């Protein structure tokens, strides 16, 4: 059964398995209820039809991003295993089945970009790690955080 794993935000660590259709948003009627500030009341809808999963933004204020590409209102995007999805500032990962039993590493770009397909894969690892970190910082608005918050987050990450 397809699963959406929340990697960051207020609901980090939660997983939501779904079949058929599942709305995502702040509203109590949404099967995938996310109450983070960047999530709209009815943000997006996930659909699973015979193993083919799609997502559609429902006109959310902060947008829905699939693999760092913003999707337009009512645009249907096909999902693949390990796709990264942003709902406002909430980072999630789509799994075609259940996520791995152990915690998931937030290696966003490495999980989305097939490095082994690149001619000189080793040369790109440092650049991809930096781009990944910058994107996470930007999407979580950590560049707006005070120094005390940043120091606490760094200490917690070690």
PDB file of C-alpha atoms in Angstrom:
ATOM      1  CA  UNK A   1       0.000   0.000   0.000  1.00  0.00           C
ATOM      2  CA  UNK A   2       1.433   3.441  -0.911  1.00  0.00           C
ATOM      3  CA  UNK A   3       2.740   5.466   2.016  1.00  0.00           C
ATOM      4  CA  UNK A   4       3.591   9.110   2.610  1.00  0.00           C
ATOM      5  CA  UNK A   5       6.342   9.582   5.186  1.00  0.00           C
ATOM      6  CA  UNK A   6       6.730  13.010   6.783  1.00  0.00           C
ATOM      7  CA  UNK A   7      10.432  13.867   7.038  1.00  0.00           C
ATOM      8  CA  UNK A   8      10.271  17.343   8.588  1.00  0.00           C
ATOM      9  CA  UNK A   9       7.883  19.766  10.183  1.00  0.00           C
ATOM     10  CA  UNK A  10       5.411  19.366  13.000  1.00  0.00           C
ATOM     11  CA  UNK A  11       4.470  15.837  11.904  1.00  0.00           C
ATOM     12  CA  UNK A  12       8.009  14.524  11.256  1.00  0.00           C
ATOM     13  CA  UNK A  13       8.222  10.772  11.686  1.00  0.00           C
ATOM     14  CA  UNK A  14       4.556  10.083  10.932  1.00  0.00           C
ATOM     15  CA  UNK A  15       3.555   7.827   8.050  1.00  0.00           C
ATOM     16  CA  UNK A  16       0.243   7.749   6.223  1.00  0.00           C
ATOM     17  CA  UNK A  17      -0.723   4.748   4.124  1.00  0.00           C
ATOM     18  CA  UNK A  18      -3.539   5.291   1.653  1.00  0.00           C
ATOM     19  CA  UNK A  19      -5.508   3.696  -1.132  1.00  0.00           C
ATOM     20  CA  UNK A  20      -7.870   5.290  -3.602  1.00  0.00           C
ATOM     21  CA  UNK A  21      -7.880   9.019  -2.825  1.00  0.00           C
ATOM     22  CA  UNK A  22      -6.478  10.829   0.198  1.00  0.00           C
ATOM     23  CA  UNK A  23      -6.746  14.592   0.723  1.00  0.00           C
ATOM     24  CA  UNK A  24      -3.903  16.370   2.453  1.00  0.00           C
ATOM     25  CA  UNK A  25      -4.527  19.492   4.490  1.00  0.00           C
ATOM     26  CA  UNK A  26      -5.348  21.096   7.819  1.00  0.00           C
ATOM     27  CA  UNK A  27      -9.053  20.300   7.723  1.00  0.00           C
ATOM     28  CA  UNK A  28     -10.322  17.635  10.138  1.00  0.00           C
ATOM     29  CA  UNK A  29     -11.855  15.731   7.218  1.00  0.00           C
ATOM     30  CA  UNK A  30      -8.469  15.168   5.505  1.00  0.00           C
ATOM     31  CA  UNK A  31      -7.168  11.605   5.936  1.00  0.00           C
ATOM     32  CA  UNK A  32      -3.628  13.038   5.838  1.00  0.00           C
ATOM     33  CA  UNK A  33      -3.971  15.903   8.299  1.00  0.00           C
ATOM     34  CA  UNK A  34      -0.970  18.233   8.486  1.00  0.00           C
ATOM     35  CA  UNK A  35      -1.298  21.252  10.753  1.00  0.00           C
ATOM     36  CA  UNK A  36       1.988  22.931   9.861  1.00  0.00           C
ATOM     37  CA  UNK A  37       1.690  26.686   9.145  1.00  0.00           C
ATOM     38  CA  UNK A  38       2.543  26.324   5.427  1.00  0.00           C
ATOM     39  CA  UNK A  39      -0.180  23.745   4.746  1.00  0.00           C
ATOM     40  CA  UNK A  40      -3.576  24.877   3.423  1.00  0.00           C
ATOM     41  CA  UNK A  41      -6.946  23.638   4.653  1.00  0.00           C
ATOM     42  CA  UNK A  42      -7.258  21.489   1.509  1.00  0.00           C
ATOM     43  CA  UNK A  43      -3.732  21.451   0.148  1.00  0.00           C
ATOM     44  CA  UNK A  44      -3.462  18.512  -2.258  1.00  0.00           C
ATOM     45  CA  UNK A  45      -4.910  15.117  -3.107  1.00  0.00           C
ATOM     46  CA  UNK A  46      -3.075  11.818  -3.552  1.00  0.00           C
ATOM     47  CA  UNK A  47      -4.616   9.173  -5.785  1.00  0.00           C
ATOM     48  CA  UNK A  48      -3.624   5.527  -6.164  1.00  0.00           C
ATOM     49  CA  UNK A  49      -5.230   3.680  -9.047  1.00  0.00           C
ATOM     50  CA  UNK A  50      -3.919   0.200  -9.683  1.00  0.00           C
ATOM     51  CA  UNK A  51      -0.397   0.934  -8.491  1.00  0.00           C
ATOM     52  CA  UNK A  52      -0.146   4.275 -10.322  1.00  0.00           C
ATOM     53  CA  UNK A  53       0.023   7.141  -7.850  1.00  0.00           C
ATOM     54  CA  UNK A  54      -0.567  10.794  -8.654  1.00  0.00           C
ATOM     55  CA  UNK A  55      -0.759  14.044  -6.727  1.00  0.00           C
ATOM     56  CA  UNK A  56      -2.694  17.202  -7.531  1.00  0.00           C
ATOM     57  CA  UNK A  57      -2.402  20.602  -5.845  1.00  0.00           C
ATOM     58  CA  UNK A  58      -5.812  21.949  -4.840  1.00  0.00           C
ATOM     59  CA  UNK A  59      -4.901  25.640  -5.111  1.00  0.00           C
ATOM     60  CA  UNK A  60      -2.845  25.783  -1.915  1.00  0.00           C
ATOM     61  CA  UNK A  61      -1.301  29.098  -0.898  1.00  0.00           C
ATOM     62  CA  UNK A  62       2.255  27.785  -0.522  1.00  0.00           C
ATOM     63  CA  UNK A  63       2.212  25.242  -3.312  1.00  0.00           C
ATOM     64  CA  UNK A  64       2.997  21.572  -3.738  1.00  0.00           C
ATOM     65  CA  UNK A  65       6.461  20.614  -4.996  1.00  0.00           C
ATOM     66  CA  UNK A  66       7.389  17.210  -6.377  1.00  0.00           C
ATOM     67  CA  UNK A  67      11.157  16.669  -6.509  1.00  0.00           C
ATOM     68  CA  UNK A  68      11.683  20.424  -6.074  1.00  0.00           C
ATOM     69  CA  UNK A  69       9.415  21.369  -9.000  1.00  0.00           C
ATOM     70  CA  UNK A  70       6.356  23.445  -8.143  1.00  0.00           C
ATOM     71  CA  UNK A  71       3.113  22.040  -9.477  1.00  0.00           C
ATOM     72  CA  UNK A  72       0.364  24.330 -10.728  1.00  0.00           C
ATOM     73  CA  UNK A  73      -3.141  24.239  -9.320  1.00  0.00           C
ATOM     74  CA  UNK A  74      -4.981  21.154 -10.624  1.00  0.00           C
ATOM     75  CA  UNK A  75      -1.820  19.854 -12.363  1.00  0.00           C
ATOM     76  CA  UNK A  76      -1.621  16.082 -11.956  1.00  0.00           C
ATOM     77  CA  UNK A  77       1.889  14.753 -11.327  1.00  0.00           C
ATOM     78  CA  UNK A  78       2.708  11.050 -11.466  1.00  0.00           C
ATOM     79  CA  UNK A  79       4.638   9.832  -8.430  1.00  0.00           C
ATOM     80  CA  UNK A  80       7.510   7.367  -8.412  1.00  0.00           C
ATOM     81  CA  UNK A  81       8.921   5.484  -5.436  1.00  0.00           C
ATOM     82  CA  UNK A  82      11.178   7.750  -3.315  1.00  0.00           C
ATOM     83  CA  UNK A  83       9.828  11.035  -4.705  1.00  0.00           C
ATOM     84  CA  UNK A  84      10.201  14.027  -2.392  1.00  0.00           C
ATOM     85  CA  UNK A  85       7.085  16.154  -1.893  1.00  0.00           C
ATOM     86  CA  UNK A  86       6.841  19.531  -0.180  1.00  0.00           C
ATOM     87  CA  UNK A  87       3.528  20.744   1.220  1.00  0.00           C
ATOM     88  CA  UNK A  88       4.352  24.317   2.157  1.00  0.00           C
ATOM     89  CA  UNK A  89       7.360  23.776   4.443  1.00  0.00           C
ATOM     90  CA  UNK A  90       6.580  20.149   5.258  1.00  0.00           C
ATOM     91  CA  UNK A  91       8.969  17.717   3.555  1.00  0.00           C
ATOM     92  CA  UNK A  92       7.659  14.233   2.829  1.00  0.00           C
ATOM     93  CA  UNK A  93       8.709  11.167   0.903  1.00  0.00           C
ATOM     94  CA  UNK A  94       6.431   8.990  -1.217  1.00  0.00           C
ATOM     95  CA  UNK A  95       6.867   5.234  -0.975  1.00  0.00           C
ATOM     96  CA  UNK A  96       5.131   2.922  -3.463  1.00  0.00           C
ATOM     97  CA  UNK A  97       4.914   0.438  -0.572  1.00  0.00           C
ATOM     98  CA  UNK A  98       5.828   0.642   3.094  1.00  0.00           C
ATOM     99  CA  UNK A  99       8.917   2.669   4.036  1.00  0.00           C
ATOM    100  CA  UNK A 100      11.998   0.819   5.257  1.00  0.00           C
ATOM    101  CA  UNK A 101      11.737  -0.426   8.860  1.00  0.00           C
ATOM    102  CA  UNK A 102      14.566   1.775  10.123  1.00  0.00           C
ATOM    103  CA  UNK A 103      14.614   5.569  10.048  1.00  0.00           C
ATOM    104  CA  UNK A 104      14.983   7.224   6.679  1.00  0.00           C
ATOM    105  CA  UNK A 105      17.968   9.393   5.930  1.00  0.00           C
ATOM    106  CA  UNK A 106      17.002  12.769   4.576  1.00  0.00           C
ATOM    107  CA  UNK A 107      19.298  12.454   1.560  1.00  0.00           C
ATOM    108  CA  UNK A 108      16.813  14.302  -0.593  1.00  0.00           C
ATOM    109  CA  UNK A 109      18.687  14.729  -3.831  1.00  0.00           C
ATOM    110  CA  UNK A 110      20.692  11.532  -3.595  1.00  0.00           C
ATOM    111  CA  UNK A 111      17.414   9.632  -3.286  1.00  0.00           C
ATOM    112  CA  UNK A 112      15.935  11.478  -6.274  1.00  0.00           C
ATOM    113  CA  UNK A 113      18.866  11.796  -8.674  1.00  0.00           C
ATOM    114  CA  UNK A 114      20.419   8.575 -10.039  1.00  0.00           C
ATOM    115  CA  UNK A 115      24.064   9.512  -9.400  1.00  0.00           C
ATOM    116  CA  UNK A 116      25.374   6.260 -10.787  1.00  0.00           C
ATOM    117  CA  UNK A 117      24.033   7.344 -14.183  1.00  0.00           C
ATOM    118  CA  UNK A 118      26.303  10.408 -14.251  1.00  0.00           C
ATOM    119  CA  UNK A 119      29.704  10.079 -15.948  1.00  0.00           C
ATOM    120  CA  UNK A 120      31.739  11.307 -12.926  1.00  0.00           C
ATOM    121  CA  UNK A 121      29.381  10.573 -10.038  1.00  0.00           C
ATOM    122  CA  UNK A 122      31.978  11.079  -7.286  1.00  0.00           C
ATOM    123  CA  UNK A 123      32.587  14.681  -8.369  1.00  0.00           C
ATOM    124  CA  UNK A 124      28.917  15.564  -7.896  1.00  0.00           C
ATOM    125  CA  UNK A 125      28.414  14.220  -4.366  1.00  0.00           C
ATOM    126  CA  UNK A 126      29.711  17.306  -2.523  1.00  0.00           C
ATOM    127  CA  UNK A 127      27.787  19.662  -4.809  1.00  0.00           C
ATOM    128  CA  UNK A 128      24.591  17.660  -4.386  1.00  0.00           C
ATOM    129  CA  UNK A 129      24.967  17.536  -0.579  1.00  0.00           C
ATOM    130  CA  UNK A 130      25.386  21.323  -0.475  1.00  0.00           C
ATOM    131  CA  UNK A 131      22.427  21.919  -2.825  1.00  0.00           C
ATOM    132  CA  UNK A 132      20.315  19.565  -0.734  1.00  0.00           C
ATOM    133  CA  UNK A 133      21.204  21.374   2.486  1.00  0.00           C
ATOM    134  CA  UNK A 134      20.534  24.795   0.977  1.00  0.00           C
ATOM    135  CA  UNK A 135      17.138  23.676  -0.343  1.00  0.00           C
ATOM    136  CA  UNK A 136      16.103  22.209   3.006  1.00  0.00           C
ATOM    137  CA  UNK A 137      17.217  25.387   4.808  1.00  0.00           C
ATOM    138  CA  UNK A 138      15.314  27.557   2.337  1.00  0.00           C
ATOM    139  CA  UNK A 139      12.126  25.495   2.381  1.00  0.00           C
ATOM    140  CA  UNK A 140      12.102  25.306   6.188  1.00  0.00           C
ATOM    141  CA  UNK A 141      12.911  29.039   6.358  1.00  0.00           C
ATOM    142  CA  UNK A 142      15.829  28.377   8.659  1.00  0.00           C
ATOM    143  CA  UNK A 143      17.638  31.368   7.169  1.00  0.00           C
ATOM    144  CA  UNK A 144      15.079  33.463   9.086  1.00  0.00           C
ATOM    145  CA  UNK A 145      15.770  31.707  12.420  1.00  0.00           C
ATOM    146  CA  UNK A 146      17.683  33.416  15.240  1.00  0.00           C
ATOM    147  CA  UNK A 147      21.185  32.230  16.124  1.00  0.00           C
ATOM    148  CA  UNK A 148      20.017  30.437  19.296  1.00  0.00           C
ATOM    149  CA  UNK A 149      17.582  28.304  17.282  1.00  0.00           C
ATOM    150  CA  UNK A 150      20.236  27.503  14.690  1.00  0.00           C
ATOM    151  CA  UNK A 151      22.728  26.503  17.423  1.00  0.00           C
ATOM    152  CA  UNK A 152      20.133  24.202  19.048  1.00  0.00           C
ATOM    153  CA  UNK A 153      19.324  22.567  15.695  1.00  0.00           C
ATOM    154  CA  UNK A 154      22.991  22.002  14.911  1.00  0.00           C
ATOM    155  CA  UNK A 155      23.579  20.496  18.354  1.00  0.00           C
ATOM    156  CA  UNK A 156      20.557  18.197  17.928  1.00  0.00           C
ATOM    157  CA  UNK A 157      21.769  17.071  14.503  1.00  0.00           C
ATOM    158  CA  UNK A 158      25.193  15.948  15.804  1.00  0.00           C
TER     159      UNK A 158
END
